[in-house]
Amino acid sequence: MAKVGLVGEARVRGRMTVAPDKEAEGRAVITADYTFVHGVARAGGDETTRVIVRRVLQVDVADLARYRGTEGRLWIRDHASETSNDDCRRGDGLINPSFFGDLRTGPPRTGGTRDPYDRSTGVSRDGDPDECGVVTRT
């Protein structure tokens, strides 16, 4: 049974960059840093909200004349993601959007505040499951 449904299409903002690898000659690092905003509505209701997901992926591309590898393959260097406006305390592996009505009746949020659209900061990695944090805007 669906608890939420998508509203409209996802919005995407971000960038992809390529830079030489500072540690090894003949390799490049590709960084993809994108934010996806999904509009969702509560199933059977008229309340809507947004879920914001930011993903950062870094991959290495090597000169096959210098390094052993398979053409057309990338090496994942690093990856991270964070989901905002999600009640992460459930710990069920699903995105559980926070609707305004839930915020008024549910337990208060704990953790620091952050702006999910602020691209000047890195993606948090060590989230405490008991502290979902509070987004300053959706």
PDB file of N, CA, C and O in Angstrom, residues 4-74:
ATOM      1  N   VAL A   4       2.967   7.428  -0.081  1.00  0.00           N
ATOM      2  CA  VAL A   4       3.152   8.692  -0.788  1.00  0.00           C
ATOM      3  C   VAL A   4       3.192   8.432  -2.279  1.00  0.00           C
ATOM      4  O   VAL A   4       3.430   7.297  -2.724  1.00  0.00           O
ATOM      5  N   GLY A   5       2.988   9.482  -3.045  1.00  0.00           N
ATOM      6  CA  GLY A   5       3.103   9.393  -4.496  1.00  0.00           C
ATOM      7  C   GLY A   5       3.871  10.586  -5.026  1.00  0.00           C
ATOM      8  O   GLY A   5       3.895  11.653  -4.404  1.00  0.00           O
ATOM      9  N   LEU A   6       4.510  10.413  -6.160  1.00  0.00           N
ATOM     10  CA  LEU A   6       5.260  11.508  -6.774  1.00  0.00           C
ATOM     11  C   LEU A   6       4.314  12.555  -7.342  1.00  0.00           C
ATOM     12  O   LEU A   6       3.246  12.230  -7.857  1.00  0.00           O
ATOM     13  N   VAL A   7       4.750  13.812  -7.256  1.00  0.00           N
ATOM     14  CA  VAL A   7       4.004  14.929  -7.816  1.00  0.00           C
ATOM     15  C   VAL A   7       4.903  15.603  -8.847  1.00  0.00           C
ATOM     16  O   VAL A   7       5.965  16.121  -8.496  1.00  0.00           O
ATOM     17  N   GLY A   8       4.522  15.554 -10.086  1.00  0.00           N
ATOM     18  CA  GLY A   8       5.328  16.183 -11.128  1.00  0.00           C
ATOM     19  C   GLY A   8       6.624  15.432 -11.357  1.00  0.00           C
ATOM     20  O   GLY A   8       6.789  14.281 -10.971  1.00  0.00           O
ATOM     21  N   GLU A   9       7.557  16.127 -12.019  1.00  0.00           N
ATOM     22  CA  GLU A   9       8.852  15.534 -12.330  1.00  0.00           C
ATOM     23  C   GLU A   9       9.907  16.022 -11.344  1.00  0.00           C
ATOM     24  O   GLU A   9       9.778  17.105 -10.779  1.00  0.00           O
ATOM     25  N   ALA A  10      10.938  15.230 -11.174  1.00  0.00           N
ATOM     26  CA  ALA A  10      12.045  15.619 -10.297  1.00  0.00           C
ATOM     27  C   ALA A  10      12.793  16.791 -10.916  1.00  0.00           C
ATOM     28  O   ALA A  10      12.917  16.893 -12.135  1.00  0.00           O
ATOM     29  N   ARG A  11      13.288  17.662 -10.070  1.00  0.00           N
ATOM     30  CA  ARG A  11      14.151  18.770 -10.504  1.00  0.00           C
ATOM     31  C   ARG A  11      15.574  18.394 -10.144  1.00  0.00           C
ATOM     32  O   ARG A  11      15.818  17.818  -9.074  1.00  0.00           O
ATOM     33  N   VAL A  12      16.504  18.733 -11.022  1.00  0.00           N
ATOM     34  CA  VAL A  12      17.898  18.355 -10.816  1.00  0.00           C
ATOM     35  C   VAL A  12      18.774  19.590 -11.005  1.00  0.00           C
ATOM     36  O   VAL A  12      18.572  20.360 -11.945  1.00  0.00           O
ATOM     37  N   ARG A  13      19.744  19.741 -10.101  1.00  0.00           N
ATOM     38  CA  ARG A  13      20.729  20.813 -10.237  1.00  0.00           C
ATOM     39  C   ARG A  13      22.065  20.253  -9.792  1.00  0.00           C
ATOM     40  O   ARG A  13      22.139  19.537  -8.798  1.00  0.00           O
ATOM     41  N   GLY A  14      23.100  20.597 -10.512  1.00  0.00           N
ATOM     42  CA  GLY A  14      24.416  20.142 -10.116  1.00  0.00           C
ATOM     43  C   GLY A  14      25.420  20.351 -11.213  1.00  0.00           C
ATOM     44  O   GLY A  14      25.176  21.072 -12.182  1.00  0.00           O
ATOM     45  N   ARG A  15      26.542  19.700 -11.039  1.00  0.00           N
ATOM     46  CA  ARG A  15      27.588  19.829 -12.051  1.00  0.00           C
ATOM     47  C   ARG A  15      28.501  18.620 -12.021  1.00  0.00           C
ATOM     48  O   ARG A  15      28.595  17.909 -11.022  1.00  0.00           O
ATOM     49  N   MET A  16      29.186  18.469 -13.159  1.00  0.00           N
ATOM     50  CA  MET A  16      30.182  17.421 -13.294  1.00  0.00           C
ATOM     51  C   MET A  16      31.480  18.106 -13.717  1.00  0.00           C
ATOM     52  O   MET A  16      31.474  18.948 -14.612  1.00  0.00           O
ATOM     53  N   THR A  17      32.566  17.748 -13.065  1.00  0.00           N
ATOM     54  CA  THR A  17      33.855  18.351 -13.376  1.00  0.00           C
ATOM     55  C   THR A  17      34.892  17.258 -13.614  1.00  0.00           C
ATOM     56  O   THR A  17      34.749  16.138 -13.122  1.00  0.00           O
ATOM     57  N   VAL A  18      35.915  17.623 -14.377  1.00  0.00           N
ATOM     58  CA  VAL A  18      37.037  16.726 -14.635  1.00  0.00           C
ATOM     59  C   VAL A  18      38.305  17.476 -14.274  1.00  0.00           C
ATOM     60  O   VAL A  18      38.476  18.631 -14.652  1.00  0.00           O
ATOM     61  N   ALA A  19      39.190  16.803 -13.529  1.00  0.00           N
ATOM     62  CA  ALA A  19      40.459  17.422 -13.129  1.00  0.00           C
ATOM     63  C   ALA A  19      41.544  16.356 -13.149  1.00  0.00           C
ATOM     64  O   ALA A  19      41.273  15.175 -12.927  1.00  0.00           O
ATOM     65  N   PRO A  20      42.781  16.768 -13.396  1.00  0.00           N
ATOM     66  CA  PRO A  20      43.876  15.793 -13.339  1.00  0.00           C
ATOM     67  C   PRO A  20      44.027  15.253 -11.918  1.00  0.00           C
ATOM     68  O   PRO A  20      43.823  15.984 -10.946  1.00  0.00           O
ATOM     69  N   ASP A  21      44.367  14.000 -11.810  1.00  0.00           N
ATOM     70  CA  ASP A  21      44.623  13.392 -10.499  1.00  0.00           C
ATOM     71  C   ASP A  21      45.951  13.938  -9.975  1.00  0.00           C
ATOM     72  O   ASP A  21      46.983  13.815 -10.631  1.00  0.00           O
ATOM     73  N   LYS A  22      45.918  14.543  -8.800  1.00  0.00           N
ATOM     74  CA  LYS A  22      47.127  15.134  -8.216  1.00  0.00           C
ATOM     75  C   LYS A  22      48.094  14.080  -7.687  1.00  0.00           C
ATOM     76  O   LYS A  22      49.250  14.361  -7.450  1.00  0.00           O
ATOM     77  N   GLU A  23      47.597  12.875  -7.504  1.00  0.00           N
ATOM     78  CA  GLU A  23      48.420  11.802  -6.935  1.00  0.00           C
ATOM     79  C   GLU A  23      49.076  10.920  -7.992  1.00  0.00           C
ATOM     80  O   GLU A  23      50.053  10.236  -7.703  1.00  0.00           O
ATOM     81  N   ALA A  24      48.522  10.895  -9.207  1.00  0.00           N
ATOM     82  CA  ALA A  24      49.057   9.974 -10.219  1.00  0.00           C
ATOM     83  C   ALA A  24      48.947  10.593 -11.606  1.00  0.00           C
ATOM     84  O   ALA A  24      47.868  10.991 -12.029  1.00  0.00           O
ATOM     85  N   GLU A  25      50.049  10.631 -12.284  1.00  0.00           N
ATOM     86  CA  GLU A  25      50.065  11.155 -13.641  1.00  0.00           C
ATOM     87  C   GLU A  25      49.366  10.169 -14.571  1.00  0.00           C
ATOM     88  O   GLU A  25      49.460   8.958 -14.400  1.00  0.00           O
ATOM     89  N   GLY A  26      48.632  10.702 -15.533  1.00  0.00           N
ATOM     90  CA  GLY A  26      47.951   9.841 -16.488  1.00  0.00           C
ATOM     91  C   GLY A  26      46.564   9.414 -16.044  1.00  0.00           C
ATOM     92  O   GLY A  26      45.951   8.556 -16.668  1.00  0.00           O
ATOM     93  N   ARG A  27      46.074  10.002 -14.953  1.00  0.00           N
ATOM     94  CA  ARG A  27      44.718   9.705 -14.498  1.00  0.00           C
ATOM     95  C   ARG A  27      43.959  11.014 -14.319  1.00  0.00           C
ATOM     96  O   ARG A  27      44.542  12.051 -14.037  1.00  0.00           O
ATOM     97  N   ALA A  28      42.649  10.930 -14.484  1.00  0.00           N
ATOM     98  CA  ALA A  28      41.768  12.071 -14.259  1.00  0.00           C
ATOM     99  C   ALA A  28      40.708  11.679 -13.239  1.00  0.00           C
ATOM    100  O   ALA A  28      40.357  10.501 -13.112  1.00  0.00           O
ATOM    101  N   VAL A  29      40.223  12.668 -12.507  1.00  0.00           N
ATOM    102  CA  VAL A  29      39.157  12.457 -11.529  1.00  0.00           C
ATOM    103  C   VAL A  29      37.912  13.187 -12.034  1.00  0.00           C
ATOM    104  O   VAL A  29      37.952  14.393 -12.286  1.00  0.00           O
ATOM    105  N   ILE A  30      36.835  12.444 -12.191  1.00  0.00           N
ATOM    106  CA  ILE A  30      35.553  13.025 -12.573  1.00  0.00           C
ATOM    107  C   ILE A  30      34.696  13.082 -11.320  1.00  0.00           C
ATOM    108  O   ILE A  30      34.524  12.075 -10.629  1.00  0.00           O
ATOM    109  N   THR A  31      34.167  14.268 -11.020  1.00  0.00           N
ATOM    110  CA  THR A  31      33.306  14.458  -9.851  1.00  0.00           C
ATOM    111  C   THR A  31      31.918  14.874 -10.320  1.00  0.00           C
ATOM    112  O   THR A  31      31.780  15.844 -11.056  1.00  0.00           O
ATOM    113  N   ALA A  32      30.911  14.128  -9.915  1.00  0.00           N
ATOM    114  CA  ALA A  32      29.511  14.454 -10.188  1.00  0.00           C
ATOM    115  C   ALA A  32      28.860  14.810  -8.858  1.00  0.00           C
ATOM    116  O   ALA A  32      28.905  14.018  -7.917  1.00  0.00           O
ATOM    117  N   ASP A  33      28.294  16.010  -8.763  1.00  0.00           N
ATOM    118  CA  ASP A  33      27.665  16.497  -7.530  1.00  0.00           C
ATOM    119  C   ASP A  33      26.296  17.039  -7.922  1.00  0.00           C
ATOM    120  O   ASP A  33      26.194  18.125  -8.504  1.00  0.00           O
ATOM    121  N   TYR A  34      25.246  16.271  -7.639  1.00  0.00           N
ATOM    122  CA  TYR A  34      23.899  16.643  -8.066  1.00  0.00           C
ATOM    123  C   TYR A  34      22.912  16.587  -6.906  1.00  0.00           C
ATOM    124  O   TYR A  34      23.004  15.728  -6.029  1.00  0.00           O
ATOM    125  N   THR A  35      21.950  17.515  -6.961  1.00  0.00           N
ATOM    126  CA  THR A  35      20.853  17.546  -6.006  1.00  0.00           C
ATOM    127  C   THR A  35      19.562  17.267  -6.768  1.00  0.00           C
ATOM    128  O   THR A  35      19.292  17.909  -7.788  1.00  0.00           O
ATOM    129  N   PHE A  36      18.785  16.311  -6.277  1.00  0.00           N
ATOM    130  CA  PHE A  36      17.509  15.925  -6.881  1.00  0.00           C
ATOM    131  C   PHE A  36      16.394  16.328  -5.920  1.00  0.00           C
ATOM    132  O   PHE A  36      16.449  16.005  -4.728  1.00  0.00           O
ATOM    133  N   VAL A  37      15.381  17.027  -6.424  1.00  0.00           N
ATOM    134  CA  VAL A  37      14.249  17.443  -5.600  1.00  0.00           C
ATOM    135  C   VAL A  37      13.006  16.753  -6.141  1.00  0.00           C
ATOM    136  O   VAL A  37      12.656  16.922  -7.313  1.00  0.00           O
ATOM    137  N   HIS A  38      12.373  15.968  -5.281  1.00  0.00           N
ATOM    138  CA  HIS A  38      11.180  15.210  -5.653  1.00  0.00           C
ATOM    139  C   HIS A  38       9.979  15.769  -4.898  1.00  0.00           C
ATOM    140  O   HIS A  38       9.994  15.818  -3.659  1.00  0.00           O
ATOM    141  N   GLY A  39       8.950  16.170  -5.621  1.00  0.00           N
ATOM    142  CA  GLY A  39       7.690  16.546  -4.987  1.00  0.00           C
ATOM    143  C   GLY A  39       6.901  15.290  -4.683  1.00  0.00           C
ATOM    144  O   GLY A  39       6.803  14.396  -5.519  1.00  0.00           O
ATOM    145  N   VAL A  40       6.361  15.209  -3.467  1.00  0.00           N
ATOM    146  CA  VAL A  40       5.566  14.037  -3.078  1.00  0.00           C
ATOM    147  C   VAL A  40       4.296  14.492  -2.373  1.00  0.00           C
ATOM    148  O   VAL A  40       4.246  15.559  -1.774  1.00  0.00           O
ATOM    149  N   ALA A  41       3.263  13.675  -2.468  1.00  0.00           N
ATOM    150  CA  ALA A  41       1.992  13.921  -1.792  1.00  0.00           C
ATOM    151  C   ALA A  41       1.645  12.700  -0.956  1.00  0.00           C
ATOM    152  O   ALA A  41       1.931  11.572  -1.343  1.00  0.00           O
ATOM    153  N   ARG A  42       1.046  12.967   0.169  1.00  0.00           N
ATOM    154  CA  ARG A  42       0.576  11.871   1.020  1.00  0.00           C
ATOM    155  C   ARG A  42      -0.542  11.135   0.296  1.00  0.00           C
ATOM    156  O   ARG A  42      -1.434  11.756  -0.280  1.00  0.00           O
ATOM    157  N   ALA A  43      -0.475   9.822   0.277  1.00  0.00           N
ATOM    158  CA  ALA A  43      -1.514   9.018  -0.382  1.00  0.00           C
ATOM    159  C   ALA A  43      -2.849   9.261   0.318  1.00  0.00           C
ATOM    160  O   ALA A  43      -2.937   9.230   1.541  1.00  0.00           O
ATOM    161  N   GLY A  44      -3.874   9.533  -0.461  1.00  0.00           N
ATOM    162  CA  GLY A  44      -5.206   9.741   0.095  1.00  0.00           C
ATOM    163  C   GLY A  44      -5.402  11.102   0.734  1.00  0.00           C
ATOM    164  O   GLY A  44      -6.427  11.348   1.345  1.00  0.00           O
ATOM    165  N   GLY A  45      -4.445  12.002   0.608  1.00  0.00           N
ATOM    166  CA  GLY A  45      -4.577  13.324   1.207  1.00  0.00           C
ATOM    167  C   GLY A  45      -4.184  14.399   0.222  1.00  0.00           C
ATOM    168  O   GLY A  45      -3.866  14.129  -0.930  1.00  0.00           O
ATOM    169  N   ASP A  46      -4.226  15.636   0.703  1.00  0.00           N
ATOM    170  CA  ASP A  46      -3.897  16.732  -0.199  1.00  0.00           C
ATOM    171  C   ASP A  46      -2.641  17.498   0.236  1.00  0.00           C
ATOM    172  O   ASP A  46      -2.341  18.540  -0.302  1.00  0.00           O
ATOM    173  N   GLU A  47      -1.911  16.961   1.190  1.00  0.00           N
ATOM    174  CA  GLU A  47      -0.703  17.635   1.658  1.00  0.00           C
ATOM    175  C   GLU A  47       0.496  17.195   0.815  1.00  0.00           C
ATOM    176  O   GLU A  47       0.679  16.012   0.531  1.00  0.00           O
ATOM    177  N   THR A  48       1.305  18.170   0.388  1.00  0.00           N
ATOM    178  CA  THR A  48       2.494  17.876  -0.399  1.00  0.00           C
ATOM    179  C   THR A  48       3.734  18.400   0.314  1.00  0.00           C
ATOM    180  O   THR A  48       3.649  19.266   1.177  1.00  0.00           O
ATOM    181  N   THR A  49       4.867  17.851  -0.071  1.00  0.00           N
ATOM    182  CA  THR A  49       6.149  18.309   0.450  1.00  0.00           C
ATOM    183  C   THR A  49       7.227  17.928  -0.559  1.00  0.00           C
ATOM    184  O   THR A  49       6.924  17.354  -1.603  1.00  0.00           O
ATOM    185  N   ARG A  50       8.459  18.237  -0.230  1.00  0.00           N
ATOM    186  CA  ARG A  50       9.580  17.881  -1.093  1.00  0.00           C
ATOM    187  C   ARG A  50      10.558  17.009  -0.336  1.00  0.00           C
ATOM    188  O   ARG A  50      10.731  17.151   0.867  1.00  0.00           O
ATOM    189  N   VAL A  51      11.215  16.128  -1.070  1.00  0.00           N
ATOM    190  CA  VAL A  51      12.323  15.340  -0.551  1.00  0.00           C
ATOM    191  C   VAL A  51      13.534  15.737  -1.377  1.00  0.00           C
ATOM    192  O   VAL A  51      13.470  15.756  -2.604  1.00  0.00           O
ATOM    193  N   ILE A  52      14.637  16.062  -0.706  1.00  0.00           N
ATOM    194  CA  ILE A  52      15.840  16.519  -1.377  1.00  0.00           C
ATOM    195  C   ILE A  52      16.935  15.477  -1.182  1.00  0.00           C
ATOM    196  O   ILE A  52      17.234  15.091  -0.049  1.00  0.00           O
ATOM    197  N   VAL A  53      17.520  15.013  -2.282  1.00  0.00           N
ATOM    198  CA  VAL A  53      18.581  14.006  -2.229  1.00  0.00           C
ATOM    199  C   VAL A  53      19.803  14.583  -2.937  1.00  0.00           C
ATOM    200  O   VAL A  53      19.707  14.991  -4.096  1.00  0.00           O
ATOM    201  N   ARG A  54      20.923  14.613  -2.225  1.00  0.00           N
ATOM    202  CA  ARG A  54      22.171  15.067  -2.851  1.00  0.00           C
ATOM    203  C   ARG A  54      23.118  13.885  -2.930  1.00  0.00           C
ATOM    204  O   ARG A  54      23.308  13.162  -1.960  1.00  0.00           O
ATOM    205  N   ARG A  55      23.699  13.699  -4.105  1.00  0.00           N
ATOM    206  CA  ARG A  55      24.640  12.597  -4.331  1.00  0.00           C
ATOM    207  C   ARG A  55      25.927  13.159  -4.922  1.00  0.00           C
ATOM    208  O   ARG A  55      25.896  13.987  -5.829  1.00  0.00           O
ATOM    209  N   VAL A  56      27.040  12.678  -4.386  1.00  0.00           N
ATOM    210  CA  VAL A  56      28.357  13.055  -4.884  1.00  0.00           C
ATOM    211  C   VAL A  56      29.098  11.766  -5.212  1.00  0.00           C
ATOM    212  O   VAL A  56      29.166  10.853  -4.392  1.00  0.00           O
ATOM    213  N   LEU A  57      29.629  11.695  -6.432  1.00  0.00           N
ATOM    214  CA  LEU A  57      30.350  10.513  -6.890  1.00  0.00           C
ATOM    215  C   LEU A  57      31.647  10.969  -7.534  1.00  0.00           C
ATOM    216  O   LEU A  57      31.644  11.882  -8.362  1.00  0.00           O
ATOM    217  N   GLN A  58      32.753  10.340  -7.143  1.00  0.00           N
ATOM    218  CA  GLN A  58      34.040  10.587  -7.780  1.00  0.00           C
ATOM    219  C   GLN A  58      34.539   9.288  -8.391  1.00  0.00           C
ATOM    220  O   GLN A  58      34.518   8.250  -7.732  1.00  0.00           O
ATOM    221  N   VAL A  59      34.963   9.374  -9.651  1.00  0.00           N
ATOM    222  CA  VAL A  59      35.513   8.205 -10.334  1.00  0.00           C
ATOM    223  C   VAL A  59      36.852   8.574 -10.953  1.00  0.00           C
ATOM    224  O   VAL A  59      37.114   9.734 -11.272  1.00  0.00           O
ATOM    225  N   ASP A  60      37.708   7.577 -11.107  1.00  0.00           N
ATOM    226  CA  ASP A  60      39.003   7.735 -11.768  1.00  0.00           C
ATOM    227  C   ASP A  60      38.905   7.206 -13.184  1.00  0.00           C
ATOM    228  O   ASP A  60      38.279   6.169 -13.430  1.00  0.00           O
ATOM    229  N   VAL A  61      39.546   7.914 -14.088  1.00  0.00           N
ATOM    230  CA  VAL A  61      39.691   7.456 -15.461  1.00  0.00           C
ATOM    231  C   VAL A  61      41.187   7.418 -15.722  1.00  0.00           C
ATOM    232  O   VAL A  61      41.887   8.399 -15.483  1.00  0.00           O
ATOM    233  N   ALA A  62      41.679   6.282 -16.181  1.00  0.00           N
ATOM    234  CA  ALA A  62      43.119   6.115 -16.361  1.00  0.00           C
ATOM    235  C   ALA A  62      43.482   5.969 -17.834  1.00  0.00           C
ATOM    236  O   ALA A  62      42.707   5.444 -18.640  1.00  0.00           O
ATOM    237  N   ASP A  63      44.674   6.421 -18.144  1.00  0.00           N
ATOM    238  CA  ASP A  63      45.268   6.221 -19.463  1.00  0.00           C
ATOM    239  C   ASP A  63      45.673   4.750 -19.542  1.00  0.00           C
ATOM    240  O   ASP A  63      46.578   4.307 -18.831  1.00  0.00           O
ATOM    241  N   LEU A  64      44.997   3.983 -20.400  1.00  0.00           N
ATOM    242  CA  LEU A  64      45.248   2.538 -20.472  1.00  0.00           C
ATOM    243  C   LEU A  64      46.624   2.205 -21.041  1.00  0.00           C
ATOM    244  O   LEU A  64      47.080   1.077 -20.920  1.00  0.00           O
ATOM    245  N   ALA A  65      47.294   3.190 -21.634  1.00  0.00           N
ATOM    246  CA  ALA A  65      48.674   2.960 -22.073  1.00  0.00           C
ATOM    247  C   ALA A  65      49.619   2.917 -20.873  1.00  0.00           C
ATOM    248  O   ALA A  65      50.703   2.348 -20.941  1.00  0.00           O
ATOM    249  N   ARG A  66      49.182   3.494 -19.744  1.00  0.00           N
ATOM    250  CA  ARG A  66      50.016   3.528 -18.531  1.00  0.00           C
ATOM    251  C   ARG A  66      49.512   2.600 -17.426  1.00  0.00           C
ATOM    252  O   ARG A  66      50.275   2.185 -16.576  1.00  0.00           O
ATOM    253  N   TYR A  67      48.215   2.357 -17.391  1.00  0.00           N
ATOM    254  CA  TYR A  67      47.627   1.580 -16.298  1.00  0.00           C
ATOM    255  C   TYR A  67      46.867   0.394 -16.859  1.00  0.00           C
ATOM    256  O   TYR A  67      46.263   0.474 -17.925  1.00  0.00           O
ATOM    257  N   ARG A  68      46.856  -0.683 -16.091  1.00  0.00           N
ATOM    258  CA  ARG A  68      46.074  -1.860 -16.491  1.00  0.00           C
ATOM    259  C   ARG A  68      44.624  -1.603 -16.145  1.00  0.00           C
ATOM    260  O   ARG A  68      44.299  -1.135 -15.059  1.00  0.00           O
ATOM    261  N   GLY A  69      43.775  -1.934 -17.058  1.00  0.00           N
ATOM    262  CA  GLY A  69      42.357  -1.727 -16.832  1.00  0.00           C
ATOM    263  C   GLY A  69      41.572  -2.188 -18.040  1.00  0.00           C
ATOM    264  O   GLY A  69      42.131  -2.691 -19.017  1.00  0.00           O
ATOM    265  N   THR A  70      40.268  -1.998 -17.982  1.00  0.00           N
ATOM    266  CA  THR A  70      39.388  -2.389 -19.066  1.00  0.00           C
ATOM    267  C   THR A  70      38.810  -1.136 -19.695  1.00  0.00           C
ATOM    268  O   THR A  70      38.272  -0.277 -18.989  1.00  0.00           O
ATOM    269  N   GLU A  71      38.929  -1.042 -20.992  1.00  0.00           N
ATOM    270  CA  GLU A  71      38.414   0.135 -21.687  1.00  0.00           C
ATOM    271  C   GLU A  71      36.929   0.303 -21.406  1.00  0.00           C
ATOM    272  O   GLU A  71      36.162  -0.656 -21.387  1.00  0.00           O
ATOM    273  N   GLY A  72      36.546   1.540 -21.184  1.00  0.00           N
ATOM    274  CA  GLY A  72      35.147   1.840 -20.917  1.00  0.00           C
ATOM    275  C   GLY A  72      34.737   1.648 -19.465  1.00  0.00           C
ATOM    276  O   GLY A  72      33.577   1.839 -19.124  1.00  0.00           O
ATOM    277  N   ARG A  73      35.661   1.263 -18.595  1.00  0.00           N
ATOM    278  CA  ARG A  73      35.348   1.052 -17.183  1.00  0.00           C
ATOM    279  C   ARG A  73      35.930   2.189 -16.341  1.00  0.00           C
ATOM    280  O   ARG A  73      36.983   2.733 -16.665  1.00  0.00           O
ATOM    281  N   LEU A  74      35.249   2.519 -15.277  1.00  0.00           N
ATOM    282  CA  LEU A  74      35.690   3.556 -14.344  1.00  0.00           C
ATOM    283  C   LEU A  74      35.999   2.916 -13.004  1.00  0.00           C
ATOM    284  O   LEU A  74      35.435   1.878 -12.660  1.00  0.00           O
TER     285      LEU A  74
END
